[in-house]
Short mmCIF file of C-alpha atoms in Angstrom, two decimals:
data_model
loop_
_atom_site.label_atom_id
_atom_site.label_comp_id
_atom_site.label_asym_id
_atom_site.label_seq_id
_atom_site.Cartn_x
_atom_site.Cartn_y
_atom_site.Cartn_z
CA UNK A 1 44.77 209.51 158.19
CA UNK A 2 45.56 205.76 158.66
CA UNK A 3 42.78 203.08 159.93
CA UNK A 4 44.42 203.28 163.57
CA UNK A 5 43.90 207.46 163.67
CA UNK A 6 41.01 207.36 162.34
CA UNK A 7 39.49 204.71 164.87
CA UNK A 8 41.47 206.63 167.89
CA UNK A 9 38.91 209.75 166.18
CA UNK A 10 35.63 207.71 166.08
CA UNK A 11 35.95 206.63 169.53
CA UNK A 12 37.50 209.80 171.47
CA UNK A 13 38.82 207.67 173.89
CA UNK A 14 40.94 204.84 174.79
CA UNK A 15 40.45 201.76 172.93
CA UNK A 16 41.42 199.68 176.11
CA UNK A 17 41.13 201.25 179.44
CA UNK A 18 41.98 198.45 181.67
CA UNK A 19 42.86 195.96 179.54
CA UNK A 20 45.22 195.06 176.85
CA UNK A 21 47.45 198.32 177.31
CA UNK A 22 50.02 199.18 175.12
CA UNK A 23 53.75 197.62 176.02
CA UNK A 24 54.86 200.76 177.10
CA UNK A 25 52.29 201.52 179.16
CA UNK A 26 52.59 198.36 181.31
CA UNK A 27 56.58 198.87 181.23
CA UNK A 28 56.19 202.15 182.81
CA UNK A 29 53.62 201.02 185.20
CA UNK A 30 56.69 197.86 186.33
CA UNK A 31 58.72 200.68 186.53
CA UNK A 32 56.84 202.05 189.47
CA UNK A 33 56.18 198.98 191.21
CA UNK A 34 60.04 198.60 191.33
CA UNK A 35 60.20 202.29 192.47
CA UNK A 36 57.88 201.48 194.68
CA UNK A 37 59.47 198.28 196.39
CA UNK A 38 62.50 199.96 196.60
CA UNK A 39 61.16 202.95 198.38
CA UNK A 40 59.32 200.76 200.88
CA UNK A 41 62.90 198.87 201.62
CA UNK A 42 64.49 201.53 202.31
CA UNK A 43 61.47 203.29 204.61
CA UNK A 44 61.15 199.95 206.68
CA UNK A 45 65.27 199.63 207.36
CA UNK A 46 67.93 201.33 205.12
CA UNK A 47 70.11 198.39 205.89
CA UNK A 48 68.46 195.65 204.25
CA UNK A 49 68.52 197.33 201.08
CA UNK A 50 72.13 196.68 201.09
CA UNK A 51 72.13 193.01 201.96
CA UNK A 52 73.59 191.46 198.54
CA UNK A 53 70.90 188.78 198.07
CA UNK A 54 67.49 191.49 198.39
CA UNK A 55 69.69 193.90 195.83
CA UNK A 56 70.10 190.56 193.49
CA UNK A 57 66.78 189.75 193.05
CA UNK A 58 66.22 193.63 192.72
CA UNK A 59 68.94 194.51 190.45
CA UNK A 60 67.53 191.10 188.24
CA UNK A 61 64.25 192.87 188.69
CA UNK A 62 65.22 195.66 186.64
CA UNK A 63 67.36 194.06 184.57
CA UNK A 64 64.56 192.54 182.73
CA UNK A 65 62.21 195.57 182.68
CA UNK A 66 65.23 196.95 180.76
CA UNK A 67 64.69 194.10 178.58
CA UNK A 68 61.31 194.40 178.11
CA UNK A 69 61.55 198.29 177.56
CA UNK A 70 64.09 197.78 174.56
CA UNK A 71 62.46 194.73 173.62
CA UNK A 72 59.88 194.68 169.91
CA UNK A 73 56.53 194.78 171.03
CA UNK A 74 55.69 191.41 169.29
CA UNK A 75 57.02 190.19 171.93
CA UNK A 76 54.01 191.08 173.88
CA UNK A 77 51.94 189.02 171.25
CA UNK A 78 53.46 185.61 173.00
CA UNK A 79 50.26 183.55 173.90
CA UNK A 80 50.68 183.78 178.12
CA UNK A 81 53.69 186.45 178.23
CA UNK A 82 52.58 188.49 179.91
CA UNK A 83 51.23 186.13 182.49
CA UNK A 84 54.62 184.70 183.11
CA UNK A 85 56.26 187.92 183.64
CA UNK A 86 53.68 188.05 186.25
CA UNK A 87 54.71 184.94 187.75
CA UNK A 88 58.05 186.12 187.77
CA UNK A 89 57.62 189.29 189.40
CA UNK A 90 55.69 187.28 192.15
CA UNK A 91 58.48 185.01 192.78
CA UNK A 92 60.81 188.14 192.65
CA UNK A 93 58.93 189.40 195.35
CA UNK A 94 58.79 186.12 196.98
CA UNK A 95 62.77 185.62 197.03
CA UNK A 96 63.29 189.32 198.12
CA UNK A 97 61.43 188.75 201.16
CA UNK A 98 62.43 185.44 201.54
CA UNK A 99 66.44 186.81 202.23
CA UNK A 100 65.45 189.84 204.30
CA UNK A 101 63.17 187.73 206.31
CA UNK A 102 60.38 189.65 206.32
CA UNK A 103 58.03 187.03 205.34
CA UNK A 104 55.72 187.27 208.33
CA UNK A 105 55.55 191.65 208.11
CA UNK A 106 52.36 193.09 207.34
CA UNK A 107 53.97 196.10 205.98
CA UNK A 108 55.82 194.02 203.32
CA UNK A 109 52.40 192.16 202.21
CA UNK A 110 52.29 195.40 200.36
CA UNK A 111 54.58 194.26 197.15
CA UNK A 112 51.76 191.32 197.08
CA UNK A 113 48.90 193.93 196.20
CA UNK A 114 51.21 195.81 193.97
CA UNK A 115 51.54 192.61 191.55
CA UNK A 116 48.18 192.27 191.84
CA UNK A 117 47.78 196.23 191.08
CA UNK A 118 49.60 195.64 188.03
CA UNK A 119 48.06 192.45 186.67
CA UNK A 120 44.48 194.06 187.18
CA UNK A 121 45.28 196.94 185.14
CA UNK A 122 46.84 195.14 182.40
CA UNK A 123 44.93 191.96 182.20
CA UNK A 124 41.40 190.76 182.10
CA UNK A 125 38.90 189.73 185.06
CA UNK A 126 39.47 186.06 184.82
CA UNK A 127 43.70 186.25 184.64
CA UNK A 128 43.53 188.55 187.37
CA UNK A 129 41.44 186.43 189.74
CA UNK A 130 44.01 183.43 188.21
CA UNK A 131 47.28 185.38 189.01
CA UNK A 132 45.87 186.31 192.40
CA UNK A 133 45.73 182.39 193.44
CA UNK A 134 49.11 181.74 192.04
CA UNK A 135 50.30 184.53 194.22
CA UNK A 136 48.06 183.34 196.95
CA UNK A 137 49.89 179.77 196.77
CA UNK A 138 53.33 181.38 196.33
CA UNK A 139 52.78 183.46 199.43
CA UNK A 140 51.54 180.00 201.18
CA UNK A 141 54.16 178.83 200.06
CA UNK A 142 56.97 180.76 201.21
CA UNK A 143 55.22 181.13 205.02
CA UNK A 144 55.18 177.26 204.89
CA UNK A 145 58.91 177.07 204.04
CA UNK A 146 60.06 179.21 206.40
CA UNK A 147 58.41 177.38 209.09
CA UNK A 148 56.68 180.53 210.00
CA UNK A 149 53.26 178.75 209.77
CA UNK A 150 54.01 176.42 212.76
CA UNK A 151 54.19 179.50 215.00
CA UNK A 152 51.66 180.88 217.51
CA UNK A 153 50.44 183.18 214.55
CA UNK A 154 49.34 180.56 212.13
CA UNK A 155 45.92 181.68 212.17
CA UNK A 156 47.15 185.18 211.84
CA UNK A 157 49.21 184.09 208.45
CA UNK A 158 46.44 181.97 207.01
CA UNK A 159 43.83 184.89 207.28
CA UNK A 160 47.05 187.14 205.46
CA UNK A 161 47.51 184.41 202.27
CA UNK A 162 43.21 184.47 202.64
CA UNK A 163 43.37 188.62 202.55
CA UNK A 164 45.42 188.56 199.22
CA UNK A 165 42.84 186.69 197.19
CA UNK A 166 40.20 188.44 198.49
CA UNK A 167 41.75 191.78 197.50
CA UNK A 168 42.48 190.01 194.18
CA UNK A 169 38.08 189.27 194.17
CA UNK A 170 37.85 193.10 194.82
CA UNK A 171 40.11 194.37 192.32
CA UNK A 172 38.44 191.95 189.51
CA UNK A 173 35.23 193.26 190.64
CA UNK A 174 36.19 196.90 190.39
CA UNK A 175 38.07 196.05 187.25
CA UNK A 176 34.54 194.11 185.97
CA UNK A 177 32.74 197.46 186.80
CA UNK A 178 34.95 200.11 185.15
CA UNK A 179 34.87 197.65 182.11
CA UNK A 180 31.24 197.81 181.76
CA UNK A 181 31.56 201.00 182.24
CA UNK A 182 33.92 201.52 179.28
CA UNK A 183 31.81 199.35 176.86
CA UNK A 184 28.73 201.32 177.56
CA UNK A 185 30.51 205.08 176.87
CA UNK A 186 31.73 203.01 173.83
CA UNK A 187 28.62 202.32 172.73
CA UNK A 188 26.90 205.61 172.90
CA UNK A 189 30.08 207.68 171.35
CA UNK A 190 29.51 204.81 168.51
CA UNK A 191 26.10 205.82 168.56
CA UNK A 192 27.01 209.37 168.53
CA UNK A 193 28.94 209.55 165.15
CA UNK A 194 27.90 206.79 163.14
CA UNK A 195 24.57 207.06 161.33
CA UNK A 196 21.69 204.60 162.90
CA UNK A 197 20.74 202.73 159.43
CA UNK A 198 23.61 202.57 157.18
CA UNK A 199 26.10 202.59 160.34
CA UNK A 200 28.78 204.74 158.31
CA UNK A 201 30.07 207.76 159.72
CA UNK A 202 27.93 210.51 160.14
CA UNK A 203 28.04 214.29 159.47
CA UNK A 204 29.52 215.00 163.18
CA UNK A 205 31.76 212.90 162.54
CA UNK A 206 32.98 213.53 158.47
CA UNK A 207 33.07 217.49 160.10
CA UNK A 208 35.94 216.62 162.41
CA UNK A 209 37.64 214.30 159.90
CA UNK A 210 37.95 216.71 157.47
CA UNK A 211 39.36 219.50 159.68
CA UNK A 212 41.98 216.90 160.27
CA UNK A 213 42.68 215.82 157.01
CA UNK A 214 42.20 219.72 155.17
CA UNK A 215 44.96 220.65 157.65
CA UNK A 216 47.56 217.85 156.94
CA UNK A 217 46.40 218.22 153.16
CA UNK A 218 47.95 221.78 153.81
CA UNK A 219 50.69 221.01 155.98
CA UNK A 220 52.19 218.47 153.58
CA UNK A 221 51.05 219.73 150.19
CA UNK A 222 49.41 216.69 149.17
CA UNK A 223 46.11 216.43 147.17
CA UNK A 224 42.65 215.27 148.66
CA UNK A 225 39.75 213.96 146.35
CA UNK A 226 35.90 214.58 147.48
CA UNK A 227 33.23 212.33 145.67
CA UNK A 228 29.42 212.88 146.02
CA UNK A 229 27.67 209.87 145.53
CA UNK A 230 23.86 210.41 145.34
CA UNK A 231 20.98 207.15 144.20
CA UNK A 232 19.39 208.02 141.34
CA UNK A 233 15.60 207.87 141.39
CA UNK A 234 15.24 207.19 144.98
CA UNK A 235 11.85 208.85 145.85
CA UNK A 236 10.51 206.26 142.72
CA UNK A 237 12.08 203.69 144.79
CA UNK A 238 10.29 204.74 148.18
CA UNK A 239 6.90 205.64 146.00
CA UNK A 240 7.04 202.04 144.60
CA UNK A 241 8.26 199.31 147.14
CA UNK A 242 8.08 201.54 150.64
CA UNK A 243 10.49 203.03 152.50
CA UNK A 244 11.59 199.98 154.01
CA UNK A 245 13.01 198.59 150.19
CA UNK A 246 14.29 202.26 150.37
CA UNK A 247 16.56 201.62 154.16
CA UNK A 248 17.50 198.23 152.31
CA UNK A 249 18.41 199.94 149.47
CA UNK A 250 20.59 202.75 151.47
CA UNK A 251 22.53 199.98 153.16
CA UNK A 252 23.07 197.51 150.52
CA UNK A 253 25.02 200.49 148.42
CA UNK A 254 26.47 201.95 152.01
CA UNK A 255 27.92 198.53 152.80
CA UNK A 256 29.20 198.02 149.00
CA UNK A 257 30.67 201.67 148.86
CA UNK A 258 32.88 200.93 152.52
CA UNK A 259 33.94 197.65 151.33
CA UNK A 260 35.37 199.21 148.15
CA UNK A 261 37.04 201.94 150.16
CA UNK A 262 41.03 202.41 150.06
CA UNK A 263 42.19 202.12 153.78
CA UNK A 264 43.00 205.26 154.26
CA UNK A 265 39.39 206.75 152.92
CA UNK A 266 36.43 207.41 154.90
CA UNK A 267 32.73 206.76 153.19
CA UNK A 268 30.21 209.15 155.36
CA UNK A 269 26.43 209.09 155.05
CA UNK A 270 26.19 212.64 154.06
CA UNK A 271 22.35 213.44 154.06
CA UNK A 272 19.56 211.37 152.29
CA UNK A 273 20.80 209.17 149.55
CA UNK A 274 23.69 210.97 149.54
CA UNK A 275 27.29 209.81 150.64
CA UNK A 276 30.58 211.44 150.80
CA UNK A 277 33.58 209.62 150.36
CA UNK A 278 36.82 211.35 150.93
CA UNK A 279 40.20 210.40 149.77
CA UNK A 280 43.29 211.21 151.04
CA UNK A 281 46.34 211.98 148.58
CA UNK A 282 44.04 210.88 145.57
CA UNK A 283 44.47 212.92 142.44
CA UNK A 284 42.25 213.48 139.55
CA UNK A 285 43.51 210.52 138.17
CA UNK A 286 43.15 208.38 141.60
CA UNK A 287 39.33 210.03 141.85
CA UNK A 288 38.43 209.55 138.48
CA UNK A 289 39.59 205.68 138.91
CA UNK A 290 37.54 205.32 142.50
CA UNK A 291 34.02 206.86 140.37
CA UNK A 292 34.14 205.04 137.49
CA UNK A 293 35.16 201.33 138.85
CA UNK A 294 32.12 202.41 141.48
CA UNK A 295 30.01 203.06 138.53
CA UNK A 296 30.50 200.18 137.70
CA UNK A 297 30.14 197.83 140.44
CA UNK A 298 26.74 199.80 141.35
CA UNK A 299 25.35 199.29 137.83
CA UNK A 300 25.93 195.84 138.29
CA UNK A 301 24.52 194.66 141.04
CA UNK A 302 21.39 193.04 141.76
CA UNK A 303 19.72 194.24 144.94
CA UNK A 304 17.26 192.53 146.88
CA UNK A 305 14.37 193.90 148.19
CA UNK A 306 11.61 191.55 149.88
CA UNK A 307 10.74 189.44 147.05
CA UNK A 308 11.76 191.69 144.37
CA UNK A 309 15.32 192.25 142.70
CA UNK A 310 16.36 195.86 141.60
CA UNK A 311 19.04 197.15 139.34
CA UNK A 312 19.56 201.17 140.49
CA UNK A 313 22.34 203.83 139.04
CA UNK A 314 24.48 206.54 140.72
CA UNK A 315 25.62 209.83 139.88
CA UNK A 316 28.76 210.99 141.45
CA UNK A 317 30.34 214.54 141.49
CA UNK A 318 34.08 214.56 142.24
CA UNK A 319 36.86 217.29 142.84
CA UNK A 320 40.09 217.39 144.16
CA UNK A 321 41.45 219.79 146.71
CA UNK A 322 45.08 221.35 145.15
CA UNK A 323 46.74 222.56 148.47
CA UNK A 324 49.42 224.24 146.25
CA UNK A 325 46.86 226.47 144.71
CA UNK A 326 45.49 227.06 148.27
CA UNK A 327 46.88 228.88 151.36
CA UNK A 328 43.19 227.97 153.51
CA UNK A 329 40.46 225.50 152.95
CA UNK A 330 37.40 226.15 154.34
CA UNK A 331 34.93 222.72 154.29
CA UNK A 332 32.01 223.91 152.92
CA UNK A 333 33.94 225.90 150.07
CA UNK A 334 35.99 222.05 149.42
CA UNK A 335 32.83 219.99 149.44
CA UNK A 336 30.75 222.20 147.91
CA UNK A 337 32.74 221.72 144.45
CA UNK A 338 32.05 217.96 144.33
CA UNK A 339 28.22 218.73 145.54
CA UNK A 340 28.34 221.34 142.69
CA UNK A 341 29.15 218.75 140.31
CA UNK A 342 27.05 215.83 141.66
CA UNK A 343 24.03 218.63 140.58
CA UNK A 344 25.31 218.37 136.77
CA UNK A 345 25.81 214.42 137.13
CA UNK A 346 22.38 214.61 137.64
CA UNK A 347 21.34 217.43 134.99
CA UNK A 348 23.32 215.43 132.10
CA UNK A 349 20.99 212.43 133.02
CA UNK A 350 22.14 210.51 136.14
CA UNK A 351 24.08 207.44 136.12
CA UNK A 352 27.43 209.58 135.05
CA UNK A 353 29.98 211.12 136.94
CA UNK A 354 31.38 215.31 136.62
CA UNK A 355 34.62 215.94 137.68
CA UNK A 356 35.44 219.97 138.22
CA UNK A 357 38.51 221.07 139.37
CA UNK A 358 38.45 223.04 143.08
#
């Protein structure tokens, strides 16, 4: 499972739900607002949708959301992009009504709220409530070159440019609320699967990570390595300096075992001082590598607790899940190996590490 599936897991649900979607998404979504325009052309009077200036600008309007469509998607990365293809759209808008004169119809105010649509589902609060005064002024601007604002209906026209930045206000206002929203469900699902102290993933979590990673073990006959990694002496460690040195303790050696991690593993608080850390395509050879350099690094470092300074041990049980010798794995059955030989880790006198086979 790579870093990206396995945060799309964690989370359940869309990293971004208003902002920052994916280039595709915000293609397809230009795509409709074309559709869209089009449709509304044609609705209003079939004939102006055959006037060759109009069917210009539109045919240049999906020229380049062909572009963008075949286009790498580093070239979304460009600082302001996407903003200018904003811009553009707006003054592809601008020039289409500008040549059917329509520039004073209330029905074709319409394409204004569907670039504003668009940027407030692709952008964030303070670009859209910027985009909506450039297409504000660009609107202004158009009325003002047309002469249309020296008619009778001035007033009429101002309040219009004044209704497009006030639906931009109440789109960045719903857009504000649904992104509170989002941060919030974020932040209990976080809650949800990550363990409160050591803030690894916990056992709801590791359960549906290992479904996933049993079955593509299976799928693609490739190995996966379990290692049990339990304190040694930990109750000594609570009896002596408190259970607060003990939570210290518990995230000092979470933190160190995550940073040492491959990319692809996952490091679990599995109950306790236990952890789990499961790794994906690792052989014996790969597992025995992973428990003895973390052996190592745990033996020496010097934790801090309060005032005092503490040198502690581990004892790790490993095993290796052999999908060709296996036609089902069942996770208690896979983990129960490494947990089986965490026990004689401990039996042969802690700070060692068993390896059995599975």
């Amino acid at each position: 499972m790579t870093k990206n599936q396995q945060t799309d897991l964690l989370m359940d649900i869309p990293q971004h739900l208003f902002c920052d979607n994916e280039p595709k998404e915000f293609v397809r979504l230009r795509w409709v607002v074309i559709a869209v325009i089009s449709l509304l052309i044609c609705l209003d009077n079939w004939a102006l949708f055959y006037r060759l200036k109009p069917l210009s600008i539109l045919a240049l309007f999906l020229v380049s959301n062909l572009f963008l469509n075949l286009s790498s998607k580093k070239i979304f990365n460009i600082p302001f992009f996407i903003d200018a293809i904003f811009i553009i759209d707006t003054l592809f808008v601008t020039l289409i009504l500008y040549f059917v004169g329509k520039a004073d119809s209330d029905f074709y105010l319409i394409f204004y709220f569907l670039i504003i649509l668009l940027v407030s589902l692709n952008q964030d609060v303070r670009s859209v409530v910027v985009m909506g005064a450039v297409v504000s002024l660009i609107y202004g601007w158009l009325l003002f070159s047309l002469g249309v604002l020296k008619t009778e209906n001035s007033v009429h026209l101002f309040l219009r440019v004044l209704l497009i930045f006030l639906i931009t206000l109440f789109y960045s206002y719903i857009l504000n609320r649904a992104n509170t929203t989002r941060q919030t469900i974020q932040k209990y699902r976080q809650l949800a699967i990550h363990d409160e102290l050591t803030h690894l993933p916990n056992r709801r979590y590791l359960n549906e990570y290992l479904k996933f990673e049993l079955k593509r073990s299976l799928r693609y006959k490739r190995p996966i390595s379990f290692i049990m990694i339990d304190i040694d002496d930990f109750k000594n460690i609570n009896d002596k300096y408190g259970h607060d040195a003990g939570d210290i303790i518990l995230k000092e050696v979470a933190a160190l075992l995550d940073k040492n991690k491959r990319e692809n593993d996952l490091v679990a608080r599995y109950g306790g001082e236990e952890f789990l850390w499961v790794a994906p395509e690792a052989d014996k050879k790969e597992a025995n590598s992973i428990t003895n350099r973390m052996l190592e690094k745990i033996r020496g470092n010097v934790f801090r607790v309060n005032s005092s300074y503490l040198k502690i041990t581990i004892s790790i049980g490993a095993s290796t899940f052999q999908p060709k010798k296996h036609t089902l794995a069942i996770i208690p059955e896979v983990v129960s190996k490494a947990d089986e030989a965490l026990y004689q880790a401990k039996y042969n006198g802690k700070n060692t590490c068993i390896y059995l086979e599975c």
